[in-house]
mmCIF file of C-alpha atoms in Angstrom:
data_model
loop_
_atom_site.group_PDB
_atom_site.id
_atom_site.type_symbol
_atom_site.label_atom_id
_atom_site.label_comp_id
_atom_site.label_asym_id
_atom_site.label_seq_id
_atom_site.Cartn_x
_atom_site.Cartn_y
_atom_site.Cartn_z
ATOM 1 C CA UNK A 1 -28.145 -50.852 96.417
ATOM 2 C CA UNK A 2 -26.698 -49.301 99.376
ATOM 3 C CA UNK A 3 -29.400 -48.730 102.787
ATOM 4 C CA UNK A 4 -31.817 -45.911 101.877
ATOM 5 C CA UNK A 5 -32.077 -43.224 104.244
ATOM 6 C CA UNK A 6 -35.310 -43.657 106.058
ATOM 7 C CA UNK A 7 -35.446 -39.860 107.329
ATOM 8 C CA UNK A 8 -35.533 -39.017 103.473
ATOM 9 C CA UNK A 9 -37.768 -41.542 102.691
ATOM 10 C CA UNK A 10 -40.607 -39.840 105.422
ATOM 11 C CA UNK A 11 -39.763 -36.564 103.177
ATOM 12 C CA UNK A 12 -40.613 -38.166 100.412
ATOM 13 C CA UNK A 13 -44.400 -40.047 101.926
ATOM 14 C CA UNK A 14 -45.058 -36.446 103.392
ATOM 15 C CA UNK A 15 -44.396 -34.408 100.137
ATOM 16 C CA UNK A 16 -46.755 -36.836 98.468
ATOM 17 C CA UNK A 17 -49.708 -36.158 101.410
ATOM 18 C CA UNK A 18 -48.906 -32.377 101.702
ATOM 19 C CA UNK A 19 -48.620 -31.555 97.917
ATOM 20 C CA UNK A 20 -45.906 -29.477 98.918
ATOM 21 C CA UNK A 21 -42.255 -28.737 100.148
ATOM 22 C CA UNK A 22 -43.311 -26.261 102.606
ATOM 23 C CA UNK A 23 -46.628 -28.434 104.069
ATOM 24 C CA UNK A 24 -44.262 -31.257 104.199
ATOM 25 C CA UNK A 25 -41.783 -29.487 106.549
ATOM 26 C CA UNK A 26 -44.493 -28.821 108.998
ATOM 27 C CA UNK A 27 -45.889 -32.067 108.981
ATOM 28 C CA UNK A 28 -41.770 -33.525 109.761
ATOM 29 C CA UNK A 29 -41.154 -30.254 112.032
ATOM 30 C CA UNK A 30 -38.166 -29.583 109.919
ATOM 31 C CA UNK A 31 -37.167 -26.728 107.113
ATOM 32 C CA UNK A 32 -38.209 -26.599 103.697
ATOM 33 C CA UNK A 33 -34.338 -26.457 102.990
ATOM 34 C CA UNK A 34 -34.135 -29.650 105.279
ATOM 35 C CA UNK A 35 -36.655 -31.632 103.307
ATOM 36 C CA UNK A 36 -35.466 -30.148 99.578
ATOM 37 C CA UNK A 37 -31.690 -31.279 101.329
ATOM 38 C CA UNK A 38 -33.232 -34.979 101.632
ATOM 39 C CA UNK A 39 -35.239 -35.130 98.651
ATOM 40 C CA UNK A 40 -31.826 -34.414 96.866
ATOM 41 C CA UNK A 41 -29.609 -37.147 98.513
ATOM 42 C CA UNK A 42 -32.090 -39.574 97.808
ATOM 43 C CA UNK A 43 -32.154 -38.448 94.019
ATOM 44 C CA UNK A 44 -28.400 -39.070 93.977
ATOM 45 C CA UNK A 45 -28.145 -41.973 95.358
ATOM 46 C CA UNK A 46 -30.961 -43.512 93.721
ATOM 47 C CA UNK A 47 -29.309 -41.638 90.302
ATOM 48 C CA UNK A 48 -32.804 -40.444 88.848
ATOM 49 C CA UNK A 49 -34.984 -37.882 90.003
ATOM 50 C CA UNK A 50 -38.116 -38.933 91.629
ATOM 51 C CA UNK A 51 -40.228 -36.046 92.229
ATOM 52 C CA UNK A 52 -41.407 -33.486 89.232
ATOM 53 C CA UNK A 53 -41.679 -30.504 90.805
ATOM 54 C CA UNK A 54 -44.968 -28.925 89.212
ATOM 55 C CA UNK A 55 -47.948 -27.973 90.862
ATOM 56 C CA UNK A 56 -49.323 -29.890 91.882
ATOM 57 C CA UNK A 57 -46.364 -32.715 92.652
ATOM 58 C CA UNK A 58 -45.449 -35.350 90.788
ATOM 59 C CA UNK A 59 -43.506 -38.527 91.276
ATOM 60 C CA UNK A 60 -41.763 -40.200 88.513
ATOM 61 C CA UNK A 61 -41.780 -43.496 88.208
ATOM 62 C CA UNK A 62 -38.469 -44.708 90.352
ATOM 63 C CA UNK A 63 -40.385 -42.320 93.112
ATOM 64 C CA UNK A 64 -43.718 -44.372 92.803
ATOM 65 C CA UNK A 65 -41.649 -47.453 93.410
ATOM 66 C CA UNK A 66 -39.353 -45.653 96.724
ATOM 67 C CA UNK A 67 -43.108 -44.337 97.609
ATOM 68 C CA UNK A 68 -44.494 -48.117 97.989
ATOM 69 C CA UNK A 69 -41.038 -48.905 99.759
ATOM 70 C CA UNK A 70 -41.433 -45.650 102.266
ATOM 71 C CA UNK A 71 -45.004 -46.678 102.963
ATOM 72 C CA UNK A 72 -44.013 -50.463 103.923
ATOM 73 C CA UNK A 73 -41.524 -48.944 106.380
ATOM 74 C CA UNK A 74 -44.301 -46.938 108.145
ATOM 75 C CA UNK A 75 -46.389 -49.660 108.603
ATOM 76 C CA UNK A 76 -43.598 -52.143 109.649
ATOM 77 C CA UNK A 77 -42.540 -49.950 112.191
ATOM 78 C CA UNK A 78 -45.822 -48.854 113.309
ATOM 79 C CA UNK A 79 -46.083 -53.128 113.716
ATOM 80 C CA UNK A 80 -42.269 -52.976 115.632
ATOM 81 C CA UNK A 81 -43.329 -50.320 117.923
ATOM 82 C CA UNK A 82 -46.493 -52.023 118.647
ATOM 83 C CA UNK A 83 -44.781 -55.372 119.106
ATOM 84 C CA UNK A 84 -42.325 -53.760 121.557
ATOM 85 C CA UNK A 85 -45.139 -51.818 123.763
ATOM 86 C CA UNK A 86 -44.490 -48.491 122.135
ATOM 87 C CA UNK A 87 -45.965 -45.384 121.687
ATOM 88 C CA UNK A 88 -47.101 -45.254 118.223
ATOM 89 C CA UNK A 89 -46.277 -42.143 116.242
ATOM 90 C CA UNK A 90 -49.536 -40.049 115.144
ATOM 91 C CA UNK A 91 -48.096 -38.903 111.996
ATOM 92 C CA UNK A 92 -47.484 -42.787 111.051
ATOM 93 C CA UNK A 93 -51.003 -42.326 109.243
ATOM 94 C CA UNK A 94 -52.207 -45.505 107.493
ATOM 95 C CA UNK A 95 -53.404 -44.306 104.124
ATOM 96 C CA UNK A 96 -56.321 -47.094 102.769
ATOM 97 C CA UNK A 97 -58.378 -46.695 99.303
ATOM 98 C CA UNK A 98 -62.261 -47.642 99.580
ATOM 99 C CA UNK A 99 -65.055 -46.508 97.665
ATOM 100 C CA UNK A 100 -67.427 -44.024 98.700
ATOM 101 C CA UNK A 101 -70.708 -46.826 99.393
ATOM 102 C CA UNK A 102 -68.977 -48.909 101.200
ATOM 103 C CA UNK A 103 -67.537 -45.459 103.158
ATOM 104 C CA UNK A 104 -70.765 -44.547 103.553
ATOM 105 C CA UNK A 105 -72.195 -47.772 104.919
ATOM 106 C CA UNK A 106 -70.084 -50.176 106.567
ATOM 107 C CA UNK A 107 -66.070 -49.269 106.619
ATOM 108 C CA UNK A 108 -66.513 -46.768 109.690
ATOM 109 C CA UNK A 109 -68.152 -49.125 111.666
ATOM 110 C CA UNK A 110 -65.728 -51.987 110.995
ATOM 111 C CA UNK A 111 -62.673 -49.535 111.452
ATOM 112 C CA UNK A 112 -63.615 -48.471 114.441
ATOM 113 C CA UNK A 113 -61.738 -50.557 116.571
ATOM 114 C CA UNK A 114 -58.813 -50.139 115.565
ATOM 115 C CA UNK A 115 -59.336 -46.328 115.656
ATOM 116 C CA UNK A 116 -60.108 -47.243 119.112
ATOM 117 C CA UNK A 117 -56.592 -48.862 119.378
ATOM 118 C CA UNK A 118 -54.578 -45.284 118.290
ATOM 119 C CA UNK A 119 -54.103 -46.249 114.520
ATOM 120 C CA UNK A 120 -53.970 -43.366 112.774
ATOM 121 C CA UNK A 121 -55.997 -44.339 109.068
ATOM 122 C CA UNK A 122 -56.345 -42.312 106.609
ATOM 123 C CA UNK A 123 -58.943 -42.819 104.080
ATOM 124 C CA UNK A 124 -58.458 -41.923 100.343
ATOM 125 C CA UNK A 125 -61.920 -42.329 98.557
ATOM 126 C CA UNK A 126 -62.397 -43.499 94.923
ATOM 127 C CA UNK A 127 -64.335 -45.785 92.525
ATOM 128 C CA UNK A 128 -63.848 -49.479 93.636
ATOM 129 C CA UNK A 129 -62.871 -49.919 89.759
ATOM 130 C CA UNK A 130 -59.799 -47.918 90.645
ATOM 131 C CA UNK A 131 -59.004 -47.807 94.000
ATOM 132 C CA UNK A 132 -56.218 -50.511 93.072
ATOM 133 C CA UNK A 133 -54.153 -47.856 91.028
ATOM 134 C CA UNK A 134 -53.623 -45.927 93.994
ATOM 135 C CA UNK A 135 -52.252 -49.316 95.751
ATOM 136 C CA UNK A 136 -50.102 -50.368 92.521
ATOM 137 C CA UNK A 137 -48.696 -46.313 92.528
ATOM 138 C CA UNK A 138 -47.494 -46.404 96.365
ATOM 139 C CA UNK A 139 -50.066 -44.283 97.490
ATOM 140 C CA UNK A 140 -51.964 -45.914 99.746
ATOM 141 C CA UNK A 141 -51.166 -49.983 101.661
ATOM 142 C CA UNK A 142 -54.370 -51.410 101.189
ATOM 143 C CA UNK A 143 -57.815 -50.798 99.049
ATOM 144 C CA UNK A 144 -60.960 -52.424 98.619
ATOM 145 C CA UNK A 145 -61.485 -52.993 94.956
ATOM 146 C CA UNK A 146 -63.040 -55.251 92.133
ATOM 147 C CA UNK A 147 -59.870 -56.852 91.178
ATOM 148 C CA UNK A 148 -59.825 -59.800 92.431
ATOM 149 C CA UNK A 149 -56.102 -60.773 91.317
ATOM 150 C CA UNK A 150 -53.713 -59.885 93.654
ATOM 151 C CA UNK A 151 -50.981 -57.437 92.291
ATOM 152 C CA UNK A 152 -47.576 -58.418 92.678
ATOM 153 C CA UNK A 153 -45.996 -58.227 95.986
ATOM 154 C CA UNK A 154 -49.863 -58.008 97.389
ATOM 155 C CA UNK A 155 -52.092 -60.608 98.975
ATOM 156 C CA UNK A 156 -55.941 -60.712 98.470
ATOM 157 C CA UNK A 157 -59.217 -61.356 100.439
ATOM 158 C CA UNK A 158 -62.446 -61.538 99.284
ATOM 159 C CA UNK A 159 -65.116 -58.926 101.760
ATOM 160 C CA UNK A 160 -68.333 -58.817 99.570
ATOM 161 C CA UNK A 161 -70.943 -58.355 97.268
ATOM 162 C CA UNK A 162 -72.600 -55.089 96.887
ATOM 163 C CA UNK A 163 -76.093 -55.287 95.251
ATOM 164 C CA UNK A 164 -76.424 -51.937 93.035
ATOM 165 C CA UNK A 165 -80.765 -51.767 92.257
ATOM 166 C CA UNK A 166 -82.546 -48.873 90.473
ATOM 167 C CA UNK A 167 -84.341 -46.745 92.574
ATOM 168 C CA UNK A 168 -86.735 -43.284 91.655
ATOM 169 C CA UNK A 169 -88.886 -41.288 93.738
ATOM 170 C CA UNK A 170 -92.522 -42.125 93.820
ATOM 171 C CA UNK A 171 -93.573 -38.870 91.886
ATOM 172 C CA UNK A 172 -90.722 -39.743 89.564
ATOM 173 C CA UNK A 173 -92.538 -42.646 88.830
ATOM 174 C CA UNK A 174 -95.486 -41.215 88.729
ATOM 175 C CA UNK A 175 -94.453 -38.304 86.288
ATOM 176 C CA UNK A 176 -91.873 -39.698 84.103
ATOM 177 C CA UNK A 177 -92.289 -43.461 83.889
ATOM 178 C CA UNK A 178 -96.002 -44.551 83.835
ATOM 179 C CA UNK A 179 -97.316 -47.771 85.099
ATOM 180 C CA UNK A 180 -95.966 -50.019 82.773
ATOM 181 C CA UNK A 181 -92.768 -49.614 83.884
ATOM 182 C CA UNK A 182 -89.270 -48.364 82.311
ATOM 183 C CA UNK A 183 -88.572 -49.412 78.596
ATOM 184 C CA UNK A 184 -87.025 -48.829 76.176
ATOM 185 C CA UNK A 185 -88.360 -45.262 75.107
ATOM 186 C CA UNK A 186 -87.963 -43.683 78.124
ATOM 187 C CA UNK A 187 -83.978 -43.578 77.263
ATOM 188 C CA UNK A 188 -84.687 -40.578 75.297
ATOM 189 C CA UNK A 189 -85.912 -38.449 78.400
ATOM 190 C CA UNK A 190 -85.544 -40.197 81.557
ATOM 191 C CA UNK A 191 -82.360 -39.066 83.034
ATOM 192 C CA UNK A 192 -80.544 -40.949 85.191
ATOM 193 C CA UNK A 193 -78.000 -39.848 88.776
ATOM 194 C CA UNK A 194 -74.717 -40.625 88.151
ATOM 195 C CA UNK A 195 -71.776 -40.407 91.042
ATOM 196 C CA UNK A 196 -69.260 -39.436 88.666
ATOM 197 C CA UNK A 197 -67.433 -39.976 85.241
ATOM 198 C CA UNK A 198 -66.266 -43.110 86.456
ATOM 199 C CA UNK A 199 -69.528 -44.754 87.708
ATOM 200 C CA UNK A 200 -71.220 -46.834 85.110
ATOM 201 C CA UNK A 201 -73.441 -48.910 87.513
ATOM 202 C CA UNK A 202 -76.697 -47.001 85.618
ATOM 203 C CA UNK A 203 -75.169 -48.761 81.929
ATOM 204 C CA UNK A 204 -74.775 -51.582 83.591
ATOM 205 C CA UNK A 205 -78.134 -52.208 85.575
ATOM 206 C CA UNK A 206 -79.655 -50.496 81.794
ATOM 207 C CA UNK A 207 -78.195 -53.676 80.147
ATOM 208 C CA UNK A 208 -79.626 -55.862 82.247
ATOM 209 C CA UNK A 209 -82.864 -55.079 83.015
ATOM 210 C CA UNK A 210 -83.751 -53.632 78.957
ATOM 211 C CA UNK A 211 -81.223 -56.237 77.406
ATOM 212 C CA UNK A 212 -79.534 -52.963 76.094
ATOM 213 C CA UNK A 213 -75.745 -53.269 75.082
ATOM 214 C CA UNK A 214 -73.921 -50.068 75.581
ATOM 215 C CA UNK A 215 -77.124 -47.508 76.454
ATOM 216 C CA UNK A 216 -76.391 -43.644 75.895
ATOM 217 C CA UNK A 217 -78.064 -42.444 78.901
ATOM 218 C CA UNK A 218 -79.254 -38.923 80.187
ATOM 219 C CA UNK A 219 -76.816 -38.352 83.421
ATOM 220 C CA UNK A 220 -77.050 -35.995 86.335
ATOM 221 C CA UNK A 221 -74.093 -36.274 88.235
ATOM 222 C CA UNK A 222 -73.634 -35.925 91.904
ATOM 223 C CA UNK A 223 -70.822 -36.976 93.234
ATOM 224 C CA UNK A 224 -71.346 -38.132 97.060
ATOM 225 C CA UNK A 225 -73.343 -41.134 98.038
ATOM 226 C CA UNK A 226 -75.186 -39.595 100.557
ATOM 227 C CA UNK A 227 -76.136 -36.743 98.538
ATOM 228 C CA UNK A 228 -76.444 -38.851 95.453
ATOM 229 C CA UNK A 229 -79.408 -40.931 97.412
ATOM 230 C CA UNK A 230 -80.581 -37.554 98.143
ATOM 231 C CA UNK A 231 -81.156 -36.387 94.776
ATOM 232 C CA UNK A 232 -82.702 -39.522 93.215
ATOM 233 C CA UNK A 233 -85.238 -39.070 96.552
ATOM 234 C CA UNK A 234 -86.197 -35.397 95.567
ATOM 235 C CA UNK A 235 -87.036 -36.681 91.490
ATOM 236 C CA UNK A 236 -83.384 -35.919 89.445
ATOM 237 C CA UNK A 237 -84.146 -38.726 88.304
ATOM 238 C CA UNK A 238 -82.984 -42.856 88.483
ATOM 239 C CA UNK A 239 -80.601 -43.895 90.879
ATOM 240 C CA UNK A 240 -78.272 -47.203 90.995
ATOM 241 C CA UNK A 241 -77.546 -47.350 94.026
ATOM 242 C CA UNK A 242 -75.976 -49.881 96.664
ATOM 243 C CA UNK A 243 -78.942 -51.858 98.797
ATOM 244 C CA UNK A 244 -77.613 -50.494 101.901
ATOM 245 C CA UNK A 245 -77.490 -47.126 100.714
ATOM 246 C CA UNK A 246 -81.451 -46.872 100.128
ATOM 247 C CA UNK A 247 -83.138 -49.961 102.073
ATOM 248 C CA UNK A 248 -84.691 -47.798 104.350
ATOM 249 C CA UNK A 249 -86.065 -45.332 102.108
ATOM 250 C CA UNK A 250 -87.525 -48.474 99.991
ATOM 251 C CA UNK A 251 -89.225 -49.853 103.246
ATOM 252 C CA UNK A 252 -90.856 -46.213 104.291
ATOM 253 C CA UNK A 253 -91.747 -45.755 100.464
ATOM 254 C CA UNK A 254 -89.528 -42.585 100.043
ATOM 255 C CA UNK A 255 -88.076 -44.775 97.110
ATOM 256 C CA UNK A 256 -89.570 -47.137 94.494
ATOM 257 C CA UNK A 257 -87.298 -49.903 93.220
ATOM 258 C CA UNK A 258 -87.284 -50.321 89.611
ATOM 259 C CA UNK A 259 -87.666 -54.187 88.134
ATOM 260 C CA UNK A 260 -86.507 -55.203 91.734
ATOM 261 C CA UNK A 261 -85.443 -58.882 89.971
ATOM 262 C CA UNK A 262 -82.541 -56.909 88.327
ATOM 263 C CA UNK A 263 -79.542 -55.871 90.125
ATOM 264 C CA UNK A 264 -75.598 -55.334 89.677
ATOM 265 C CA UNK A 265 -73.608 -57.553 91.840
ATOM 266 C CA UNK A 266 -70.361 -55.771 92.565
ATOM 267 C CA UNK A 267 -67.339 -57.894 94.075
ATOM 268 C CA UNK A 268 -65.333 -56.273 96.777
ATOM 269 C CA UNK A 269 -62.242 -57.330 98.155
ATOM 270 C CA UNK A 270 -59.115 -56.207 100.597
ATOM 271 C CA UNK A 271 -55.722 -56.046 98.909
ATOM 272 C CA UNK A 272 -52.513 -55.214 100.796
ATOM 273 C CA UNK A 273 -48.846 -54.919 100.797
ATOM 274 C CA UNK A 274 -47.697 -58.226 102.014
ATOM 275 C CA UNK A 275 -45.368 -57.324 105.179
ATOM 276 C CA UNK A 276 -46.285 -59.132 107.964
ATOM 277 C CA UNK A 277 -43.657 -61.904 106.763
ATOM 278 C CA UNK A 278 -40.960 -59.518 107.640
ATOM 279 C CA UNK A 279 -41.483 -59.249 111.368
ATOM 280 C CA UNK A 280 -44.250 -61.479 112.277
ATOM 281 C CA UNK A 281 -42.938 -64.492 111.215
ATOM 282 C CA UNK A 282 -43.025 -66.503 114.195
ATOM 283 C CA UNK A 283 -45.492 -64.988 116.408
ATOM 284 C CA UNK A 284 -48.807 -64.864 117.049
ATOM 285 C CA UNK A 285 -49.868 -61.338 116.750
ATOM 286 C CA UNK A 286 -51.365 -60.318 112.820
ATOM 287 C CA UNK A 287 -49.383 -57.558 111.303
ATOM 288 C CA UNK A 288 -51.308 -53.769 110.877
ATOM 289 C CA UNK A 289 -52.329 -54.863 107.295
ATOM 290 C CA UNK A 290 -53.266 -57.582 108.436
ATOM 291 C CA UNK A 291 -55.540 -56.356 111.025
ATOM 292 C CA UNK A 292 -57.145 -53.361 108.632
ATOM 293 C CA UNK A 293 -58.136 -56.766 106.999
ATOM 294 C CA UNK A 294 -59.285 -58.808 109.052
ATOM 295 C CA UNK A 295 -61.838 -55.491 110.539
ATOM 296 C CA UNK A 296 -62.664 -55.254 107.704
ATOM 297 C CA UNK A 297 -63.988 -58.620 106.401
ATOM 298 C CA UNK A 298 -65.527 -58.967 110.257
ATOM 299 C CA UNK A 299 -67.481 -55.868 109.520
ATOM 300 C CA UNK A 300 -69.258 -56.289 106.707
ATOM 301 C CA UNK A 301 -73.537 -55.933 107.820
ATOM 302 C CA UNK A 302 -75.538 -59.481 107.630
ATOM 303 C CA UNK A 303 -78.162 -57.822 106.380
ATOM 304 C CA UNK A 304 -76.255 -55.674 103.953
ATOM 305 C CA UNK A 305 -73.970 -56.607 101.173
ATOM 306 C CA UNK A 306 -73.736 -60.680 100.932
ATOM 307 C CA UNK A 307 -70.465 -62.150 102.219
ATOM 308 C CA UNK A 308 -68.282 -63.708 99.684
ATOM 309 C CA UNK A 309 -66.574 -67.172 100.910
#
């Protein structure tokens, strides 16, 4: 396969973080006919299209795979140009998956740094269950996710565990529960915060603490962490939260932990592209990837989620 045009492979990244032809020639400071003009050689010479052009955009599957490859060249040259004492270019954003509790905990903090240092990241926020599609489509270099098998082309490192505990408001309690504690009956009318669609720490913590298989649950769904802790605080009813997300409403008494012997134990880890063997071979410094990486397993809080060796 003959050298792909990098220009056209920037017009394809931005139409994929615009959502459009005309967003995508601001972000490059070119025309829309400029960026359609690009879009099109790379079609030909790659001999299939790779972008269906619906609203919103879609890529085919030969552009998911020229997506991954246009990513890897933004990162390696954002590593070339920091190698050689360069300037690095702003709109070289580093797109990363995570999911929302760790977002709302510990990432910033252990980003920061490097924030510090001129990266540009950009965070993409989704269930740690499938933050990993997102890596395997092209769409972001590196995620924090459950799997814990690298993907092909991708190296692993394990970050964490996140404890997930059951959590209601006092009055909750109080009201709905009864001091004998959840069972088994409650199911029927005890509903229970859910993030979203995807979340099934509730089921989960459910199976566990009732010895429940697959529990049809009420759910009230609220899809931010912060909010989500929130709403189990002002009685919508049980929460599974992360430990960091609620410790300090547990210690004032704001929140009430539910059979505090049973929690879900949630495995994090960092998976990324694997460039650094490209350009770093031979030196010393740790390639961008690398570095998200490294932040991020430095970061993690001692007394927060429990380090995985």
């Amino acid at each position: 396969m003959k050298m792909l045009d990098p220009a056209a492979l920037d017009c394809l990244a931005a139409l994929v973080d615009e959502g459009s032809f005309e967003r995508a020639a601001h972000r490059l400071a070119i025309t829309q006919s400029a960026v359609s003009q690009r879009l099109r050689a790379l079609e030909m010479q790659i001999g299939q299209p790779l972008v269906v052009r619906s609203r919103p955009l879609r890529l085919t599957g030969p552009g998911q795979v020229l997506l991954r490859y246009a990513r890897q060249l933004q990162a390696l040259r954002s590593d070339v140009a920091r190698d050689l004492g360069e300037r690095i270019d702003v709109e070289d954003r580093v797109p990363i998956a995570v999911n929302a509790d760790s977002l709302a905990t510990w990432v910033l903090p252990a980003l920061q740094p490097l924030v510090d240092d001129g990266i540009s990241l950009e965070l993409i926020v989704d269930d740690q269950d499938f933050t990993h599609d997102w890596l395997r489509e092209g769409r972001v270099l590196g995620c924090v996710s459950t799997l814990a098998e690298a993907l092909r082309g991708c190296r692993v490192t394990p970050l964490c565990t996140m404890r997930y505990v059951a959590v209601a408001s006092p009055a909750f309690v109080e009201r709905m529960i009864g001091p004998r504690g959840l069972s088994h009956r409650h199911l029927a009318q005890v509903p229970f915060v859910v993030f979203n669609r995807k979340d099934d720490a509730q089921a989960q913590w459910v199976e566990r603490a009732l010895d429940l298989p697959s529990p049809r649950l009420l759910q009230r769904y609220v899809p931010s962490s912060e909010a989500y802790v929130q709403a189990v605080e002002r009685g919508w009813g049980i929460g599974v939260a992360a430990w960091p997300l609620v410790r300090s409403r547990v210690e004032a008494g704001q929140l009430q932990l539910l059979r505090p012997e049973v929690h879900v134990p949630v495995d994090l880890h960092w998976h990324q592209w694997k460039l650094a063997d490209a350009v770093s071979a031979g030196t010393a410094r740790p390639g961008l990837l690398e570095r998200i990486g490294a932040a991020l397993a430095a970061g993690v809080p001692q007394d927060g989620p429990a380090r995985m060796s």
